[in-house]
PDB file of C-alpha atoms in Angstrom:
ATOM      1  CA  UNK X   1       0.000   0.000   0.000  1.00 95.00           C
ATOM      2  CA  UNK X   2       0.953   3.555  -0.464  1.00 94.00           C
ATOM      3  CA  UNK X   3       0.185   6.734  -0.295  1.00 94.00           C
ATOM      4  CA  UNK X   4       2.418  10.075  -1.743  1.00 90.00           C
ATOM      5  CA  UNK X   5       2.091  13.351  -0.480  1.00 86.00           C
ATOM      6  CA  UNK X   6       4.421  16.709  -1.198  1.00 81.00           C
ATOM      7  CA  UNK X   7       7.355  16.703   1.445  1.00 75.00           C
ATOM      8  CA  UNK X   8       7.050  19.882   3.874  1.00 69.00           C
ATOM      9  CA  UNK X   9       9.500  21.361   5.623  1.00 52.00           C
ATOM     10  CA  UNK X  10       9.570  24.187   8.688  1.00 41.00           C
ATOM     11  CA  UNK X  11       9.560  28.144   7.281  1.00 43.00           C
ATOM     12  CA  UNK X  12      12.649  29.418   9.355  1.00 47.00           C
ATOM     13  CA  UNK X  13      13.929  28.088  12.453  1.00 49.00           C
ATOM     14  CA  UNK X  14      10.979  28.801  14.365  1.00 49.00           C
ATOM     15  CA  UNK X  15       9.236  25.529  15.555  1.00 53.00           C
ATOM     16  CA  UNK X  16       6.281  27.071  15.608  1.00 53.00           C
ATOM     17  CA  UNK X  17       6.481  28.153  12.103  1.00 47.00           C
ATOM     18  CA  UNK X  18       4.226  27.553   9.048  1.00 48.00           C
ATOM     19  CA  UNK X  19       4.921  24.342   7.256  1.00 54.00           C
ATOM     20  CA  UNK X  20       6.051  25.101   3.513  1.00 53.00           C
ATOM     21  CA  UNK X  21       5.737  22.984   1.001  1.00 59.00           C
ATOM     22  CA  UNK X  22       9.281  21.745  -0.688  1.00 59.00           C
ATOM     23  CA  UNK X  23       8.458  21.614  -4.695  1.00 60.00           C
ATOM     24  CA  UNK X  24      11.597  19.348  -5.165  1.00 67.00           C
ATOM     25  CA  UNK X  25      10.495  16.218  -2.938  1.00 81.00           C
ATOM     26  CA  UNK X  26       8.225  13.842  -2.149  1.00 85.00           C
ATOM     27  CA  UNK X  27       6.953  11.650   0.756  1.00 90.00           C
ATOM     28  CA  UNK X  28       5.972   8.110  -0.482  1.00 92.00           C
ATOM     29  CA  UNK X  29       4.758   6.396   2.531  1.00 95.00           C
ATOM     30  CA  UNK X  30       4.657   2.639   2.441  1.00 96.00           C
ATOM     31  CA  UNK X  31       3.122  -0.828   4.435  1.00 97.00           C
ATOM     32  CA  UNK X  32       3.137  -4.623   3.293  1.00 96.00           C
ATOM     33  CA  UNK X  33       1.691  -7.748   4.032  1.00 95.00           C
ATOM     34  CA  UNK X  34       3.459 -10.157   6.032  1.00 95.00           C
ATOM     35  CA  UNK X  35       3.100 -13.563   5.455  1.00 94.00           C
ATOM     36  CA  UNK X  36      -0.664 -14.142   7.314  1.00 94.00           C
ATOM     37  CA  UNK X  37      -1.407 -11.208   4.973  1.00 94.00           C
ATOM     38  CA  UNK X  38      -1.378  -8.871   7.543  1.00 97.00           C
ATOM     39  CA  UNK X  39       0.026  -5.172   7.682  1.00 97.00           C
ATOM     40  CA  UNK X  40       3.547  -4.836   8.048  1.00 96.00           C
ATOM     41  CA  UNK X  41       6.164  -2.107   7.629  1.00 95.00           C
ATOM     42  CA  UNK X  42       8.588  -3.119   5.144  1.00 95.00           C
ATOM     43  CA  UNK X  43      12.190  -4.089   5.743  1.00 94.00           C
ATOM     44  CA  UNK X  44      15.282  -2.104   4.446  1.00 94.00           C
ATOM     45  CA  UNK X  45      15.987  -4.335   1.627  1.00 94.00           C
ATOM     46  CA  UNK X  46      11.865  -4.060   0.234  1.00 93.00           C
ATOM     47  CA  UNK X  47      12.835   0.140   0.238  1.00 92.00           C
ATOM     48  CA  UNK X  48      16.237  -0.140  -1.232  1.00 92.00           C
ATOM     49  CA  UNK X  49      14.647  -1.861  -4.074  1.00 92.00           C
ATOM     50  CA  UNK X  50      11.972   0.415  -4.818  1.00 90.00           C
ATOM     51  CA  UNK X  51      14.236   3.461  -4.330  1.00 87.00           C
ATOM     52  CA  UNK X  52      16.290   1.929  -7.143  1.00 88.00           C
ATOM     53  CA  UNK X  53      13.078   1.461  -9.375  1.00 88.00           C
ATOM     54  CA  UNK X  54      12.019   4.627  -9.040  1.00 86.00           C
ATOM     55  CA  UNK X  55      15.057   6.416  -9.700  1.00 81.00           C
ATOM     56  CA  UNK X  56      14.741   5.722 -13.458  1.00 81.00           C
ATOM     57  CA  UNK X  57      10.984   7.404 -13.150  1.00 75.00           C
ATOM     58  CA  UNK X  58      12.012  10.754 -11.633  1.00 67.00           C
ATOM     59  CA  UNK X  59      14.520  14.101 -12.595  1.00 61.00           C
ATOM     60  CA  UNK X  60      17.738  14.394 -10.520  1.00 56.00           C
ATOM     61  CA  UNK X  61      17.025  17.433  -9.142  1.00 54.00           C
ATOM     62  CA  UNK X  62      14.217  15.452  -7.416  1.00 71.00           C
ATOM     63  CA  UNK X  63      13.532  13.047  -4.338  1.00 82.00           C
ATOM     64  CA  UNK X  64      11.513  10.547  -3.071  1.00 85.00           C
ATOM     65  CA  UNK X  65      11.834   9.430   0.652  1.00 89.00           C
ATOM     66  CA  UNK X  66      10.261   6.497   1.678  1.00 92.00           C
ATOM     67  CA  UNK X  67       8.588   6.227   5.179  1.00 93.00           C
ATOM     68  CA  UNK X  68       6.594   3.802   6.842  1.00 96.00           C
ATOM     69  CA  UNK X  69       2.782   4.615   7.805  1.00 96.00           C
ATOM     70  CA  UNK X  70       1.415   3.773  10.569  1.00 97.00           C
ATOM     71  CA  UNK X  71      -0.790   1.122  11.639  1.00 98.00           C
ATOM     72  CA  UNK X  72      -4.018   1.672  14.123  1.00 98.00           C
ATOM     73  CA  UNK X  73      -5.441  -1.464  14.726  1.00 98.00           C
ATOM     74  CA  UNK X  74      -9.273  -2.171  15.419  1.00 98.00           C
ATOM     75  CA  UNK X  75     -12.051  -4.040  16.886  1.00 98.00           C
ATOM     76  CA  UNK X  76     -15.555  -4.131  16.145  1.00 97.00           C
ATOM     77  CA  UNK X  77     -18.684  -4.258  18.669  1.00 97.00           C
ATOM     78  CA  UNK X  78     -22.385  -4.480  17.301  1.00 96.00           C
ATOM     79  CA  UNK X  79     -25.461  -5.740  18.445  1.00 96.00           C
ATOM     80  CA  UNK X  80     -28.882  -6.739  16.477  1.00 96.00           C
ATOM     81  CA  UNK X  81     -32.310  -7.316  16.178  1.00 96.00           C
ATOM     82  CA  UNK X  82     -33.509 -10.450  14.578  1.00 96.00           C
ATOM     83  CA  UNK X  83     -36.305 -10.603  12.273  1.00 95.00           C
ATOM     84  CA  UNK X  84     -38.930 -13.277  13.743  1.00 93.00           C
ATOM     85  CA  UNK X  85     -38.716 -16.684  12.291  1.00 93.00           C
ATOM     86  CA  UNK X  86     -34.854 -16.383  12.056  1.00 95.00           C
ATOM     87  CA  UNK X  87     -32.084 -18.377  13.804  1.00 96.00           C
ATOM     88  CA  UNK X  88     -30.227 -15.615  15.793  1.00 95.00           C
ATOM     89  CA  UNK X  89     -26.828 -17.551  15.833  1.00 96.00           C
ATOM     90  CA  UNK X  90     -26.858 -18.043  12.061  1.00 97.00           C
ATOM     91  CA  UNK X  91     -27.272 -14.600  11.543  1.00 97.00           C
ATOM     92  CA  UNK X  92     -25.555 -12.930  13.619  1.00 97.00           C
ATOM     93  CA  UNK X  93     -22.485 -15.578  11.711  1.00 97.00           C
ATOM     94  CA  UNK X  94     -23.290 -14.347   8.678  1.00 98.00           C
ATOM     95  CA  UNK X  95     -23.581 -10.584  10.155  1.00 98.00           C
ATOM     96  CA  UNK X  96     -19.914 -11.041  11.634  1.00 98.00           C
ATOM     97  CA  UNK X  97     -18.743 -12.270   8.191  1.00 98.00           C
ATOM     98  CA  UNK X  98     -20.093  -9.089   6.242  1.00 98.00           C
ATOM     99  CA  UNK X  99     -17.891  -6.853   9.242  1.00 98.00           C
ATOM    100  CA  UNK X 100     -14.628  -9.040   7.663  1.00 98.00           C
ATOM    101  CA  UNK X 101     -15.509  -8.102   4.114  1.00 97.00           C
ATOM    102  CA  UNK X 102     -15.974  -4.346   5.005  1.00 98.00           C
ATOM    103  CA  UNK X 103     -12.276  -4.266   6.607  1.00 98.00           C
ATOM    104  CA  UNK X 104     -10.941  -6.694   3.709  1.00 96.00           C
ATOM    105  CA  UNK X 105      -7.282  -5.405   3.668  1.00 95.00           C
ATOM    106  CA  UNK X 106      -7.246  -5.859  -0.189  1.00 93.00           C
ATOM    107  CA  UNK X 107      -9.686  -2.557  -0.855  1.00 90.00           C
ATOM    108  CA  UNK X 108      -8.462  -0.593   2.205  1.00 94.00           C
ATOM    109  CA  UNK X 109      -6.103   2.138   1.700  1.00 96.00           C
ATOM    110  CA  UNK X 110      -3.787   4.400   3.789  1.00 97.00           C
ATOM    111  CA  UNK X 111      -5.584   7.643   4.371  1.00 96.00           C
ATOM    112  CA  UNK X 112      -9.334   5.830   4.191  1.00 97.00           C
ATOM    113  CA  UNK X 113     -11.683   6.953   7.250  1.00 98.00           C
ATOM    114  CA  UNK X 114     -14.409   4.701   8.564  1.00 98.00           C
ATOM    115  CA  UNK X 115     -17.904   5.794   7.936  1.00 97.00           C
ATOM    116  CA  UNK X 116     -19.891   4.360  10.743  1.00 96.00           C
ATOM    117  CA  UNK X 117     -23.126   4.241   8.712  1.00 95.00           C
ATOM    118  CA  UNK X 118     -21.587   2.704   5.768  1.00 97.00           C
ATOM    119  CA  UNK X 119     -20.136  -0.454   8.122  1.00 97.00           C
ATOM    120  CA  UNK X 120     -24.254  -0.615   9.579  1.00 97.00           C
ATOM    121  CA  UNK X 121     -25.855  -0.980   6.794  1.00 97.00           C
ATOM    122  CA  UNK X 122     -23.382  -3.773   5.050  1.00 97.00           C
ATOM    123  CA  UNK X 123     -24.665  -5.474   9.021  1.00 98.00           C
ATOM    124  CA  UNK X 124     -28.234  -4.313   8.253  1.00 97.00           C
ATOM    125  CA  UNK X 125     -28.323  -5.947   4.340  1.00 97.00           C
ATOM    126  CA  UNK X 126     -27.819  -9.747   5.940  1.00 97.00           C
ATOM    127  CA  UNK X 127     -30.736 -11.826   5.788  1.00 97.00           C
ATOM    128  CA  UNK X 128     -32.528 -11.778   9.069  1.00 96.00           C
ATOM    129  CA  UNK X 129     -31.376  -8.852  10.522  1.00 96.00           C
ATOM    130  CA  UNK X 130     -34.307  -5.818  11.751  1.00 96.00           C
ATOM    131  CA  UNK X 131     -31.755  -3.656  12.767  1.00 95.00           C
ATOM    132  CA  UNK X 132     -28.454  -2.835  13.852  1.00 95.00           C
ATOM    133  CA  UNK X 133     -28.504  -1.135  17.714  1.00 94.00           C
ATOM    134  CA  UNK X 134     -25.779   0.664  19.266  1.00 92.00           C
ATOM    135  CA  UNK X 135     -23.961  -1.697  21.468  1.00 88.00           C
ATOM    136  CA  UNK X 136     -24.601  -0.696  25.181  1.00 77.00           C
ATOM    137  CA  UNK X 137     -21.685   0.228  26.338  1.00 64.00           C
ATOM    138  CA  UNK X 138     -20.906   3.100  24.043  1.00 54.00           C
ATOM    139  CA  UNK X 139     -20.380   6.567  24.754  1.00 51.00           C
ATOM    140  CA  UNK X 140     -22.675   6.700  27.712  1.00 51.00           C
ATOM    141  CA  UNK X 141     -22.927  10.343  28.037  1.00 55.00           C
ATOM    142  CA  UNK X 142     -24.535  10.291  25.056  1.00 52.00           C
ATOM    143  CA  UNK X 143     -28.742   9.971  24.512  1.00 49.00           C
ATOM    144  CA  UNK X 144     -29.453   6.709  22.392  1.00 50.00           C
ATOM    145  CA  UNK X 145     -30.241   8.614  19.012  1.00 54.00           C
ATOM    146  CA  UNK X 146     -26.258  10.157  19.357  1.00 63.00           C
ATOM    147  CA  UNK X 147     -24.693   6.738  20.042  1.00 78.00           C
ATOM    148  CA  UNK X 148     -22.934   5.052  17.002  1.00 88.00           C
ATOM    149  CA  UNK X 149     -24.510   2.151  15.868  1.00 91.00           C
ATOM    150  CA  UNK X 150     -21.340   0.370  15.773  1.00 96.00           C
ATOM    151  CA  UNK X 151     -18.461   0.810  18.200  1.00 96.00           C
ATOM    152  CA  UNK X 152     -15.028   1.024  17.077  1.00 97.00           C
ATOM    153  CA  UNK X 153     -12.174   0.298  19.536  1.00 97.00           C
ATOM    154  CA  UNK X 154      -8.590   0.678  19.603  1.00 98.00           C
ATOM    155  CA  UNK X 155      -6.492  -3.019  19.730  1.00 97.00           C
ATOM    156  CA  UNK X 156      -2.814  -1.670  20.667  1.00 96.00           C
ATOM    157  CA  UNK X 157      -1.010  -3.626  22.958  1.00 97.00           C
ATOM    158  CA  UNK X 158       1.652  -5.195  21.182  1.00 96.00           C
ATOM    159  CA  UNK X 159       2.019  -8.050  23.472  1.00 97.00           C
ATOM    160  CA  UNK X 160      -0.857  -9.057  22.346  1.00 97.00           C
ATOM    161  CA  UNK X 161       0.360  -8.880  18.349  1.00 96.00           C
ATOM    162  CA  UNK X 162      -1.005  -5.578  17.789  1.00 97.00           C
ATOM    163  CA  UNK X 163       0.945  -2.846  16.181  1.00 96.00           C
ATOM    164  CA  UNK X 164       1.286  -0.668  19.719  1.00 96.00           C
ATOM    165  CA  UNK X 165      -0.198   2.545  18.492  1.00 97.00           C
ATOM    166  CA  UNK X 166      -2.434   4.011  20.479  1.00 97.00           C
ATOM    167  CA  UNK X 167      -5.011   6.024  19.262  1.00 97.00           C
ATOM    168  CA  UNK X 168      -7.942   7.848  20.243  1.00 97.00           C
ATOM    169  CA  UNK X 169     -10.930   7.152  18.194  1.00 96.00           C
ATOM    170  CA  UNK X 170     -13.294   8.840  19.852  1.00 93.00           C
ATOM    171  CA  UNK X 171     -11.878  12.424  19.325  1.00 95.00           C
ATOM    172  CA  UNK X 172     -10.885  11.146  15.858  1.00 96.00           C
ATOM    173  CA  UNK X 173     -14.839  10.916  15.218  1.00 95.00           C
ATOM    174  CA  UNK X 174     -16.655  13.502  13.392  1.00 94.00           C
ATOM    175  CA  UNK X 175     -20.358  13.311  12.329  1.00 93.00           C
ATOM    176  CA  UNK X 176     -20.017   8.949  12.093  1.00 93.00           C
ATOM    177  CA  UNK X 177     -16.790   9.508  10.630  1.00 96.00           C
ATOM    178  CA  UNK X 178     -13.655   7.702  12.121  1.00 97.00           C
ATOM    179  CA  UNK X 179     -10.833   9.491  10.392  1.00 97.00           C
ATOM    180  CA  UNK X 180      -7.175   8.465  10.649  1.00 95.00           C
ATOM    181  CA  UNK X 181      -4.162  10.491  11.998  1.00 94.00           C
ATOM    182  CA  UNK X 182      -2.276  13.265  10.255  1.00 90.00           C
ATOM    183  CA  UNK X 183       0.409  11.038   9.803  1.00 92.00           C
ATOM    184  CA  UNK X 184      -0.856   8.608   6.949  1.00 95.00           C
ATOM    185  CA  UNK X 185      -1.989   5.943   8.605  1.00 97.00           C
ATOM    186  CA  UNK X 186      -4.252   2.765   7.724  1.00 98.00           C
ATOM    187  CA  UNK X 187      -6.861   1.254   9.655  1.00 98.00           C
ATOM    188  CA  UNK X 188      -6.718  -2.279  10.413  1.00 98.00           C
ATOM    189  CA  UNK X 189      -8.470  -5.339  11.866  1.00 98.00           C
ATOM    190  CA  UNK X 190      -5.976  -7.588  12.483  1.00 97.00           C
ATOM    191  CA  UNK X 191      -7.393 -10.763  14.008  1.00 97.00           C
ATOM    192  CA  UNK X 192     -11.514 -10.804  12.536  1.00 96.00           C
ATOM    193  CA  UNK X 193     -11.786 -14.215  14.656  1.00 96.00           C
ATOM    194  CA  UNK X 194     -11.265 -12.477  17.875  1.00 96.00           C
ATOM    195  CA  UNK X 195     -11.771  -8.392  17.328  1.00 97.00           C
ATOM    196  CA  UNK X 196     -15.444  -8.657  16.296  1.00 97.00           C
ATOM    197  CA  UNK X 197     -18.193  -8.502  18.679  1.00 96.00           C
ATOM    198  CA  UNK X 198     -21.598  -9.386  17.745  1.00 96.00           C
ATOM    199  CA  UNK X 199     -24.503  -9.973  19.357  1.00 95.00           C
ATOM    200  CA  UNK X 200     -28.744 -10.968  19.419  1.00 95.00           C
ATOM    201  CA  UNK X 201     -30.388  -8.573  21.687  1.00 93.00           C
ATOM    202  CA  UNK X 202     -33.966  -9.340  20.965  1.00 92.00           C
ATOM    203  CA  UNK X 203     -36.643 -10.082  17.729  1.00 90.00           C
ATOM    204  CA  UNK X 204     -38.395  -7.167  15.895  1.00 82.00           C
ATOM    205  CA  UNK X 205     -41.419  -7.900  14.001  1.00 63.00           C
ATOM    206  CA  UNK X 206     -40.644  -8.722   9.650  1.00 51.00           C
ATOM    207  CA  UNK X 207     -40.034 -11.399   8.218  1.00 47.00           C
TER     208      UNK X 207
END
């Protein structure tokens, strides 16, 4: 994955200066898969490689440095209502499996927010589920119509095989949108089996 932005650089020696952009560089920011196609930073040899490749694509008087963008990793909490007639563990399977092909890896991108309404209504398409509720420990302060109707949470230890960046989601949420840090960054769920919460809280009428 990777994402390319101009290179900036401090206007004086002021740290408190305005950021200028530098016309003669570029920041390509990079992550790979590892071999359980998870994300990975890549190793020294991976960026010597490419820096060689790309040499022959750009003017002398030009530069590309290669960085590593970081990785926030993610779990998943949701509850439902069934539709009557309907075996609540099936579903909420089946419901758990559409949250895995929301976060596929393959068609998310550095940079790439998560719209909270756009991950409840992939839940809200499976067959059998009335409706997707916020789960009920979310943002308590807030009254039910303000709560998200999916909870995202931030997996960091690294004991724990997680990339160790912490991360607060909740002040990175605007209007249902999770957005990522200024530093390109890429959302991740890194273990679906065990990061996804989902759960039956009662029937609604439908069929």
């Amino acid at each position: 994955k990777a994402y390319i932005v101009q290179d900036t650089q401090l206007s004086g020696t002021d740290p408190n200066a305005s950021e200028i952009q530098n016309p003669f560089a570029l920041n390509l920011y990079l992550l790979g898969y590892n071999a359980s196609k998870q994300l990975s930073t890549l190793n020294k040899a991976v960026k010597e490689n490419l820096q060689t490749y790309l040499t022959q694509f750009r003017m002398i008087t030009d530069a590309v440095n290669i960085k590593d963008a970081y990785i926030i990793n993610i779990g998943v909490k949701f509850n439902i209502l069934t539709k009557s007639g309907y075996n609540g563990e099936q579903v909420i399977l089946q419901a758990v499996q559409r949250v895995k092909e929301f976060f596929n890896l393959e068609k998310w991108q550095i940079g790439q927010p998560i719209v909270l309404a756009d991950l409840a209504y992939q839940i809200s398409l499976v067959d059998g589920v009335s409706a997707v509720v916020p789960p009920d420990d979310v943002d308590d302060d807030a009254s039910a119509q303000d709560r998200p109707p999916v909870q995202i949470v931030n997996k960091y230890d690294s004991n724990a095989g997680y990339s160790g960046n912490l991360y607060d989601i909740r002040s990175a949420t605007k209007e249902g949108v999770i957005y990522p840090s200024m530093d390109p960054s890429c959302f991740e769920l890194k273990f679906p089996n065990l990061d996804i919460q989902g759960r039956v809280v009662g029937t609604s009428g439908g069929s």
